[in-house]
Amino acid sequence: MAYDRNNIFARILRGEIPCVRLYEDGKTLAFMDVMPQADGHALVIPKEEAEDFFALSPEGAAALIATTQRIARAVKKGMNAPGIMVAQLNGAAAGQSVFHVHFHIIPRSAGADFRPHAREMEKPEKLQAFAERIRAALE
Ligand code: DGP
């Protein structure tokens, strides 16, 4: 599949649509998922145009995983999460719905189910409040 420059994350990267930002560097951007599967659900994307994990360069993959680890640490600390799920979907058959490669960082607690994938929009004020906690925990 060819990369679509009008996918929603490409538009976020260009600043055409807003997001609740957590972190940005030269190669990556992290922000809150608007349809979170748990409180504190964050996304990390590369700036490189790649529709999935397979299309990403080794340098892009290295930058993406380094930022994912950094943000996962901050989500764990900021959200007081006993567990963290890191997920990455490739292809519609795997459940991918936005075709710009990304990692999901999802807080988990034993016995607590996480919500369905990409289903319900969260209130902006709640996303902002969780983002503040995560940003404060960034090292
Ligand atoms: P995936 O299905 O793995 O491609 O995940 C896409 C995720 O992106 C899903 O959890 C919902 C989220 N999402 C969809 N549209 C937007 C948006 O406009 N802004 C933000 N922040 N997240 C979005």
mmCIF file of N, CA, C and O in Angstrom, residues 54-139:
data_model
loop_
_atom_site.group_PDB
_atom_site.id
_atom_site.type_symbol
_atom_site.label_atom_id
_atom_site.label_comp_id
_atom_site.label_asym_id
_atom_site.label_seq_id
_atom_site.Cartn_x
_atom_site.Cartn_y
_atom_site.Cartn_z
ATOM 1 N N PHE A 54 6.883 -2.205 8.495
ATOM 2 C CA PHE A 54 7.735 -2.758 7.441
ATOM 3 C C PHE A 54 8.300 -1.670 6.532
ATOM 4 O O PHE A 54 9.363 -1.826 5.939
ATOM 5 N N ALA A 55 7.586 -0.555 6.409
ATOM 6 C CA ALA A 55 7.998 0.518 5.500
ATOM 7 C C ALA A 55 9.004 1.475 6.142
ATOM 8 O O ALA A 55 9.567 2.338 5.465
ATOM 9 N N LEU A 56 9.216 1.318 7.429
ATOM 10 C CA LEU A 56 10.068 2.248 8.176
ATOM 11 C C LEU A 56 11.551 1.907 7.979
ATOM 12 O O LEU A 56 11.919 0.730 7.944
ATOM 13 N N SER A 57 12.402 2.941 7.873
ATOM 14 C CA SER A 57 13.843 2.699 7.776
ATOM 15 C C SER A 57 14.368 2.202 9.123
ATOM 16 O O SER A 57 13.744 2.447 10.165
ATOM 17 N N PRO A 58 15.531 1.547 9.138
ATOM 18 C CA PRO A 58 16.118 1.119 10.420
ATOM 19 C C PRO A 58 16.346 2.300 11.358
ATOM 20 O O PRO A 58 16.124 2.187 12.572
ATOM 21 N N GLU A 59 16.745 3.457 10.810
ATOM 22 C CA GLU A 59 16.982 4.652 11.656
ATOM 23 C C GLU A 59 15.656 5.144 12.244
ATOM 24 O O GLU A 59 15.587 5.527 13.418
ATOM 25 N N GLY A 60 14.614 5.146 11.406
ATOM 26 C CA GLY A 60 13.290 5.557 11.889
ATOM 27 C C GLY A 60 12.778 4.609 12.954
ATOM 28 O O GLY A 60 12.195 5.033 13.963
ATOM 29 N N ALA A 61 13.008 3.311 12.753
ATOM 30 C CA ALA A 61 12.561 2.308 13.728
ATOM 31 C C ALA A 61 13.300 2.495 15.052
ATOM 32 O O ALA A 61 12.696 2.397 16.128
ATOM 33 N N ALA A 62 14.596 2.795 14.971
ATOM 34 C CA ALA A 62 15.390 2.979 16.197
ATOM 35 C C ALA A 62 14.888 4.194 16.974
ATOM 36 O O ALA A 62 14.718 4.145 18.204
ATOM 37 N N ALA A 63 14.623 5.288 16.259
ATOM 38 C CA ALA A 63 14.130 6.504 16.924
ATOM 39 C C ALA A 63 12.745 6.259 17.521
ATOM 40 O O ALA A 63 12.446 6.683 18.648
ATOM 41 N N LEU A 64 11.912 5.539 16.784
ATOM 42 C CA LEU A 64 10.542 5.278 17.247
ATOM 43 C C LEU A 64 10.543 4.429 18.512
ATOM 44 O O LEU A 64 9.820 4.722 19.470
ATOM 45 N N ILE A 65 11.390 3.407 18.559
ATOM 46 C CA ILE A 65 11.384 2.525 19.734
ATOM 47 C C ILE A 65 12.012 3.247 20.931
ATOM 48 O O ILE A 65 11.571 3.069 22.072
ATOM 49 N N ALA A 66 13.004 4.094 20.676
ATOM 50 C CA ALA A 66 13.623 4.835 21.794
ATOM 51 C C ALA A 66 12.614 5.796 22.419
ATOM 52 O O ALA A 66 12.495 5.887 23.650
ATOM 53 N N THR A 67 11.849 6.510 21.581
ATOM 54 C CA THR A 67 10.831 7.424 22.128
ATOM 55 C C THR A 67 9.710 6.634 22.790
ATOM 56 O O THR A 67 9.190 7.040 23.843
ATOM 57 N N THR A 68 9.348 5.499 22.216
ATOM 58 C CA THR A 68 8.290 4.670 22.822
ATOM 59 C C THR A 68 8.698 4.234 24.229
ATOM 60 O O THR A 68 7.903 4.303 25.175
ATOM 61 N N GLN A 69 9.961 3.827 24.386
ATOM 62 C CA GLN A 69 10.421 3.416 25.721
ATOM 63 C C GLN A 69 10.379 4.594 26.695
ATOM 64 O O GLN A 69 9.935 4.461 27.841
ATOM 65 N N ARG A 70 10.794 5.747 26.219
ATOM 66 C CA ARG A 70 10.809 6.943 27.069
ATOM 67 C C ARG A 70 9.392 7.336 27.507
ATOM 68 O O ARG A 70 9.131 7.635 28.666
ATOM 69 N N ILE A 71 8.470 7.335 26.557
ATOM 70 C CA ILE A 71 7.083 7.711 26.871
ATOM 71 C C ILE A 71 6.420 6.631 27.736
ATOM 72 O O ILE A 71 5.656 6.952 28.655
ATOM 73 N N ALA A 72 6.725 5.377 27.475
ATOM 74 C CA ALA A 72 6.143 4.294 28.293
ATOM 75 C C ALA A 72 6.561 4.439 29.754
ATOM 76 O O ALA A 72 5.756 4.232 30.666
ATOM 77 N N ARG A 73 7.816 4.823 29.977
ATOM 78 C CA ARG A 73 8.274 5.055 31.360
ATOM 79 C C ARG A 73 7.469 6.177 32.011
ATOM 80 O O ARG A 73 7.065 6.088 33.163
ATOM 81 N N ALA A 74 7.262 7.256 31.246
ATOM 82 C CA ALA A 74 6.529 8.412 31.792
ATOM 83 C C ALA A 74 5.056 8.080 32.018
ATOM 84 O O ALA A 74 4.461 8.521 33.015
ATOM 85 N N VAL A 75 4.454 7.289 31.118
ATOM 86 C CA VAL A 75 3.053 6.889 31.305
ATOM 87 C C VAL A 75 2.934 6.031 32.565
ATOM 88 O O VAL A 75 2.039 6.220 33.389
ATOM 89 N N LYS A 76 3.872 5.108 32.733
ATOM 90 C CA LYS A 76 3.839 4.217 33.906
ATOM 91 C C LYS A 76 3.918 5.018 35.197
ATOM 92 O O LYS A 76 3.128 4.835 36.123
ATOM 93 N N LYS A 77 4.864 5.960 35.217
ATOM 94 C CA LYS A 77 5.072 6.773 36.422
ATOM 95 C C LYS A 77 3.918 7.768 36.615
ATOM 96 O O LYS A 77 3.324 7.851 37.695
ATOM 97 N N GLY A 78 3.577 8.487 35.565
ATOM 98 C CA GLY A 78 2.575 9.550 35.684
ATOM 99 C C GLY A 78 1.177 9.038 35.965
ATOM 100 O O GLY A 78 0.383 9.695 36.638
ATOM 101 N N MET A 79 0.867 7.847 35.457
ATOM 102 C CA MET A 79 -0.474 7.280 35.643
ATOM 103 C C MET A 79 -0.498 6.258 36.778
ATOM 104 O O MET A 79 -1.526 5.619 36.998
ATOM 105 N N ASN A 80 0.633 6.076 37.462
ATOM 106 C CA ASN A 80 0.732 5.050 38.527
ATOM 107 C C ASN A 80 0.240 3.696 38.021
ATOM 108 O O ASN A 80 -0.551 3.022 38.693
ATOM 109 N N ALA A 81 0.695 3.309 36.846
ATOM 110 C CA ALA A 81 0.198 2.082 36.226
ATOM 111 C C ALA A 81 1.036 0.882 36.667
ATOM 112 O O ALA A 81 2.256 0.893 36.500
ATOM 113 N N PRO A 82 0.397 -0.167 37.202
ATOM 114 C CA PRO A 82 1.162 -1.356 37.581
ATOM 115 C C PRO A 82 1.750 -2.050 36.349
ATOM 116 O O PRO A 82 2.821 -2.646 36.415
ATOM 117 N N GLY A 83 1.044 -1.973 35.212
ATOM 118 C CA GLY A 83 1.529 -2.608 33.985
ATOM 119 C C GLY A 83 1.334 -1.689 32.794
ATOM 120 O O GLY A 83 0.485 -0.785 32.825
ATOM 121 N N ILE A 84 2.140 -1.925 31.774
ATOM 122 C CA ILE A 84 2.028 -1.139 30.530
ATOM 123 C C ILE A 84 2.004 -2.108 29.357
ATOM 124 O O ILE A 84 2.871 -2.978 29.257
ATOM 125 N N MET A 85 1.014 -1.945 28.486
ATOM 126 C CA MET A 85 0.973 -2.728 27.250
ATOM 127 C C MET A 85 1.495 -1.846 26.117
ATOM 128 O O MET A 85 1.035 -0.708 25.959
ATOM 129 N N VAL A 86 2.453 -2.350 25.352
ATOM 130 C CA VAL A 86 2.937 -1.650 24.155
ATOM 131 C C VAL A 86 2.463 -2.468 22.960
ATOM 132 O O VAL A 86 2.746 -3.667 22.882
ATOM 133 N N ALA A 87 1.710 -1.822 22.054
ATOM 134 C CA ALA A 87 1.123 -2.559 20.931
ATOM 135 C C ALA A 87 1.359 -1.812 19.633
ATOM 136 O O ALA A 87 1.480 -0.578 19.618
ATOM 137 N N GLN A 88 1.417 -2.554 18.551
ATOM 138 C CA GLN A 88 1.697 -1.954 17.242
ATOM 139 C C GLN A 88 1.048 -2.842 16.193
ATOM 140 O O GLN A 88 1.359 -4.011 16.085
ATOM 141 N N LEU A 89 0.091 -2.278 15.439
ATOM 142 C CA LEU A 89 -0.718 -3.072 14.502
ATOM 143 C C LEU A 89 -0.307 -2.775 13.057
ATOM 144 O O LEU A 89 -0.119 -1.616 12.698
ATOM 145 N N ASN A 90 -0.192 -3.817 12.255
ATOM 146 C CA ASN A 90 0.191 -3.666 10.843
ATOM 147 C C ASN A 90 -0.850 -4.292 9.926
ATOM 148 O O ASN A 90 -1.017 -5.512 9.940
ATOM 149 N N GLY A 91 -1.532 -3.434 9.143
ATOM 150 C CA GLY A 91 -2.510 -3.926 8.186
ATOM 151 C C GLY A 91 -3.908 -3.973 8.784
ATOM 152 O O GLY A 91 -4.085 -4.222 9.977
ATOM 153 N N ALA A 92 -4.892 -3.729 7.925
ATOM 154 C CA ALA A 92 -6.290 -3.752 8.365
ATOM 155 C C ALA A 92 -6.633 -5.089 9.012
ATOM 156 O O ALA A 92 -7.399 -5.151 9.983
ATOM 157 N N ALA A 93 -6.031 -6.165 8.510
ATOM 158 C CA ALA A 93 -6.332 -7.493 9.054
ATOM 159 C C ALA A 93 -5.881 -7.611 10.507
ATOM 160 O O ALA A 93 -6.428 -8.419 11.267
ATOM 161 N N ALA A 94 -4.907 -6.792 10.894
ATOM 162 C CA ALA A 94 -4.423 -6.795 12.284
ATOM 163 C C ALA A 94 -5.144 -5.751 13.126
ATOM 164 O O ALA A 94 -4.851 -5.602 14.314
ATOM 165 N N GLY A 95 -6.045 -4.980 12.496
ATOM 166 C CA GLY A 95 -6.798 -3.965 13.233
ATOM 167 C C GLY A 95 -6.268 -2.564 13.041
ATOM 168 O O GLY A 95 -6.776 -1.615 13.645
ATOM 169 N N GLN A 96 -5.225 -2.388 12.193
ATOM 170 C CA GLN A 96 -4.695 -1.039 11.970
ATOM 171 C C GLN A 96 -5.757 -0.183 11.288
ATOM 172 O O GLN A 96 -6.389 -0.615 10.310
ATOM 173 N N SER A 97 -5.962 1.036 11.812
ATOM 174 C CA SER A 97 -6.974 1.920 11.220
ATOM 175 C C SER A 97 -6.377 3.231 10.727
ATOM 176 O O SER A 97 -6.994 3.925 9.919
ATOM 177 N N VAL A 98 -5.184 3.598 11.212
ATOM 178 C CA VAL A 98 -4.500 4.800 10.713
ATOM 179 C C VAL A 98 -3.176 4.334 10.099
ATOM 180 O O VAL A 98 -2.346 3.707 10.785
ATOM 181 N N PHE A 99 -2.990 4.657 8.804
ATOM 182 C CA PHE A 99 -1.875 4.067 8.071
ATOM 183 C C PHE A 99 -0.650 4.971 8.035
ATOM 184 O O PHE A 99 -0.111 5.309 6.980
ATOM 185 N N HIS A 100 -0.242 5.356 9.260
ATOM 186 C CA HIS A 100 1.065 5.953 9.533
ATOM 187 C C HIS A 100 1.539 5.198 10.775
ATOM 188 O O HIS A 100 0.876 5.253 11.814
ATOM 189 N N VAL A 101 2.656 4.494 10.647
ATOM 190 C CA VAL A 101 3.085 3.579 11.714
ATOM 191 C C VAL A 101 3.087 4.258 13.092
ATOM 192 O O VAL A 101 3.481 5.422 13.220
ATOM 193 N N HIS A 102 2.636 3.536 14.114
ATOM 194 C CA HIS A 102 2.595 4.079 15.479
ATOM 195 C C HIS A 102 2.624 2.975 16.509
ATOM 196 O O HIS A 102 2.177 1.862 16.240
ATOM 197 N N PHE A 103 3.132 3.317 17.689
ATOM 198 C CA PHE A 103 3.070 2.430 18.851
ATOM 199 C C PHE A 103 2.003 2.957 19.798
ATOM 200 O O PHE A 103 1.927 4.165 20.036
ATOM 201 N N HIS A 104 1.212 2.022 20.338
ATOM 202 C CA HIS A 104 0.260 2.328 21.405
ATOM 203 C C HIS A 104 0.938 2.041 22.739
ATOM 204 O O HIS A 104 1.590 1.000 22.889
ATOM 205 N N ILE A 105 0.740 2.929 23.709
ATOM 206 C CA ILE A 105 1.215 2.701 25.083
ATOM 207 C C ILE A 105 -0.021 2.769 25.974
ATOM 208 O O ILE A 105 -0.654 3.822 26.087
ATOM 209 N N ILE A 106 -0.375 1.629 26.561
ATOM 210 C CA ILE A 106 -1.663 1.518 27.254
ATOM 211 C C ILE A 106 -1.457 1.030 28.688
ATOM 212 O O ILE A 106 -0.970 -0.095 28.897
ATOM 213 N N PRO A 107 -1.813 1.873 29.689
ATOM 214 C CA PRO A 107 -1.704 1.433 31.084
ATOM 215 C C PRO A 107 -2.629 0.235 31.353
ATOM 216 O O PRO A 107 -3.745 0.193 30.839
ATOM 217 N N ARG A 108 -2.160 -0.716 32.158
ATOM 218 C CA ARG A 108 -2.967 -1.888 32.506
ATOM 219 C C ARG A 108 -2.876 -2.162 34.000
ATOM 220 O O ARG A 108 -1.830 -1.938 34.609
ATOM 221 N N SER A 109 -3.986 -2.635 34.555
ATOM 222 C CA SER A 109 -4.013 -3.074 35.956
ATOM 223 C C SER A 109 -4.555 -4.488 35.972
ATOM 224 O O SER A 109 -5.468 -4.805 35.190
ATOM 225 N N ALA A 110 -4.057 -5.306 36.878
ATOM 226 C CA ALA A 110 -4.527 -6.688 36.965
ATOM 227 C C ALA A 110 -6.035 -6.688 37.205
ATOM 228 O O ALA A 110 -6.539 -5.932 38.038
ATOM 229 N N GLY A 111 -6.755 -7.495 36.454
ATOM 230 C CA GLY A 111 -8.194 -7.634 36.658
ATOM 231 C C GLY A 111 -9.030 -6.548 36.004
ATOM 232 O O GLY A 111 -10.259 -6.656 35.962
ATOM 233 N N ALA A 112 -8.398 -5.502 35.491
ATOM 234 C CA ALA A 112 -9.165 -4.416 34.856
ATOM 235 C C ALA A 112 -9.074 -4.574 33.337
ATOM 236 O O ALA A 112 -7.978 -4.557 32.771
ATOM 237 N N ASP A 113 -10.213 -4.734 32.703
ATOM 238 C CA ASP A 113 -10.229 -4.867 31.247
ATOM 239 C C ASP A 113 -9.893 -3.536 30.593
ATOM 240 O O ASP A 113 -10.235 -2.491 31.129
ATOM 241 N N PHE A 114 -9.248 -3.576 29.432
ATOM 242 C CA PHE A 114 -9.088 -2.337 28.693
ATOM 243 C C PHE A 114 -10.250 -2.207 27.714
ATOM 244 O O PHE A 114 -10.913 -3.178 27.380
ATOM 245 N N ARG A 115 -10.516 -0.973 27.290
ATOM 246 C CA ARG A 115 -11.687 -0.695 26.465
ATOM 247 C C ARG A 115 -11.441 -1.125 25.004
ATOM 248 O O ARG A 115 -10.298 -1.284 24.592
ATOM 249 N N PRO A 116 -12.521 -1.269 24.208
ATOM 250 C CA PRO A 116 -12.344 -1.677 22.810
ATOM 251 C C PRO A 116 -11.493 -0.680 22.025
ATOM 252 O O PRO A 116 -11.436 0.504 22.350
ATOM 253 N N HIS A 117 -10.871 -1.203 20.982
ATOM 254 C CA HIS A 117 -9.942 -0.441 20.155
ATOM 255 C C HIS A 117 -10.664 0.628 19.328
ATOM 256 O O HIS A 117 -11.648 0.329 18.640
ATOM 257 N N ALA A 118 -10.155 1.886 19.383
ATOM 258 C CA ALA A 118 -10.609 2.981 18.503
ATOM 259 C C ALA A 118 -12.129 3.119 18.472
ATOM 260 O O ALA A 118 -12.733 3.215 17.403
ATOM 261 N N ARG A 119 -12.774 3.142 19.630
ATOM 262 C CA ARG A 119 -14.236 3.125 19.665
ATOM 263 C C ARG A 119 -14.828 4.451 20.169
ATOM 264 O O ARG A 119 -15.560 5.111 19.471
ATOM 265 N N GLU A 120 -14.463 4.848 21.422
ATOM 266 C CA GLU A 120 -15.138 5.998 22.036
ATOM 267 C C GLU A 120 -14.201 7.173 22.254
ATOM 268 O O GLU A 120 -13.114 7.006 22.817
ATOM 269 N N MET A 121 -14.670 8.365 21.847
ATOM 270 C CA MET A 121 -13.881 9.580 22.033
ATOM 271 C C MET A 121 -13.842 9.969 23.518
ATOM 272 O O MET A 121 -14.858 9.886 24.204
ATOM 273 N N GLU A 122 -12.673 10.402 23.979
ATOM 274 C CA GLU A 122 -12.519 10.879 25.364
ATOM 275 C C GLU A 122 -12.757 12.379 25.416
ATOM 276 O O GLU A 122 -12.553 13.096 24.424
ATOM 277 N N LYS A 123 -13.197 12.873 26.584
ATOM 278 C CA LYS A 123 -13.386 14.320 26.748
ATOM 279 C C LYS A 123 -12.021 15.016 26.702
ATOM 280 O O LYS A 123 -11.078 14.564 27.366
ATOM 281 N N PRO A 124 -11.928 16.143 25.956
ATOM 282 C CA PRO A 124 -10.637 16.835 25.826
ATOM 283 C C PRO A 124 -10.021 17.205 27.177
ATOM 284 O O PRO A 124 -8.808 17.106 27.358
ATOM 285 N N GLU A 125 -10.851 17.609 28.155
ATOM 286 C CA GLU A 125 -10.291 18.025 29.442
ATOM 287 C C GLU A 125 -9.658 16.846 30.190
ATOM 288 O O GLU A 125 -8.678 17.013 30.916
ATOM 289 N N LYS A 126 -10.196 15.644 29.984
ATOM 290 C CA LYS A 126 -9.588 14.474 30.623
ATOM 291 C C LYS A 126 -8.247 14.150 29.952
ATOM 292 O O LYS A 126 -7.263 13.838 30.623
ATOM 293 N N LEU A 127 -8.210 14.244 28.616
ATOM 294 C CA LEU A 127 -6.947 13.988 27.904
ATOM 295 C C LEU A 127 -5.871 14.970 28.365
ATOM 296 O O LEU A 127 -4.711 14.599 28.572
ATOM 297 N N GLN A 128 -6.271 16.235 28.538
ATOM 298 C CA GLN A 128 -5.319 17.266 28.987
ATOM 299 C C GLN A 128 -4.799 16.946 30.386
ATOM 300 O O GLN A 128 -3.606 17.079 30.657
ATOM 301 N N ALA A 129 -5.694 16.520 31.266
ATOM 302 C CA ALA A 129 -5.294 16.228 32.650
ATOM 303 C C ALA A 129 -4.326 15.041 32.701
ATOM 304 O O ALA A 129 -3.308 15.085 33.407
ATOM 305 N N PHE A 130 -4.605 13.979 31.923
ATOM 306 C CA PHE A 130 -3.694 12.825 31.907
ATOM 307 C C PHE A 130 -2.356 13.235 31.283
ATOM 308 O O PHE A 130 -1.297 12.821 31.750
ATOM 309 N N ALA A 131 -2.415 14.055 30.227
ATOM 310 C CA ALA A 131 -1.177 14.488 29.557
ATOM 311 C C ALA A 131 -0.288 15.287 30.510
ATOM 312 O O ALA A 131 0.935 15.143 30.494
ATOM 313 N N GLU A 132 -0.902 16.106 31.343
ATOM 314 C CA GLU A 132 -0.102 16.881 32.311
ATOM 315 C C GLU A 132 0.653 15.961 33.245
ATOM 316 O O GLU A 132 1.827 16.176 33.550
ATOM 317 N N ARG A 133 -0.030 14.903 33.709
ATOM 318 C CA ARG A 133 0.622 13.934 34.607
ATOM 319 C C ARG A 133 1.770 13.229 33.885
ATOM 320 O O ARG A 133 2.845 12.994 34.464
ATOM 321 N N ILE A 134 1.557 12.868 32.630
ATOM 322 C CA ILE A 134 2.589 12.140 31.877
ATOM 323 C C ILE A 134 3.777 13.057 31.569
ATOM 324 O O ILE A 134 4.933 12.678 31.742
ATOM 325 N N ARG A 135 3.479 14.293 31.149
ATOM 326 C CA ARG A 135 4.559 15.247 30.853
ATOM 327 C C ARG A 135 5.407 15.513 32.099
ATOM 328 O O ARG A 135 6.627 15.615 32.022
ATOM 329 N N ALA A 136 4.746 15.606 33.260
ATOM 330 C CA ALA A 136 5.469 15.869 34.507
ATOM 331 C C ALA A 136 6.394 14.705 34.872
ATOM 332 O O ALA A 136 7.382 14.895 35.588
ATOM 333 N N ALA A 137 6.076 13.505 34.375
ATOM 334 C CA ALA A 137 6.876 12.312 34.697
ATOM 335 C C ALA A 137 7.968 12.056 33.664
ATOM 336 O O ALA A 137 8.779 11.132 33.819
ATOM 337 N N LEU A 138 8.016 12.870 32.602
ATOM 338 C CA LEU A 138 9.032 12.673 31.544
ATOM 339 C C LEU A 138 10.426 12.999 32.069
ATOM 340 O O LEU A 138 10.620 14.029 32.701
ATOM 341 N N GLU A 139 11.377 12.113 31.773
ATOM 342 C CA GLU A 139 12.759 12.386 32.226
ATOM 343 C C GLU A 139 13.614 12.809 31.055
ATOM 344 O O GLU A 139 13.346 12.451 29.930
#
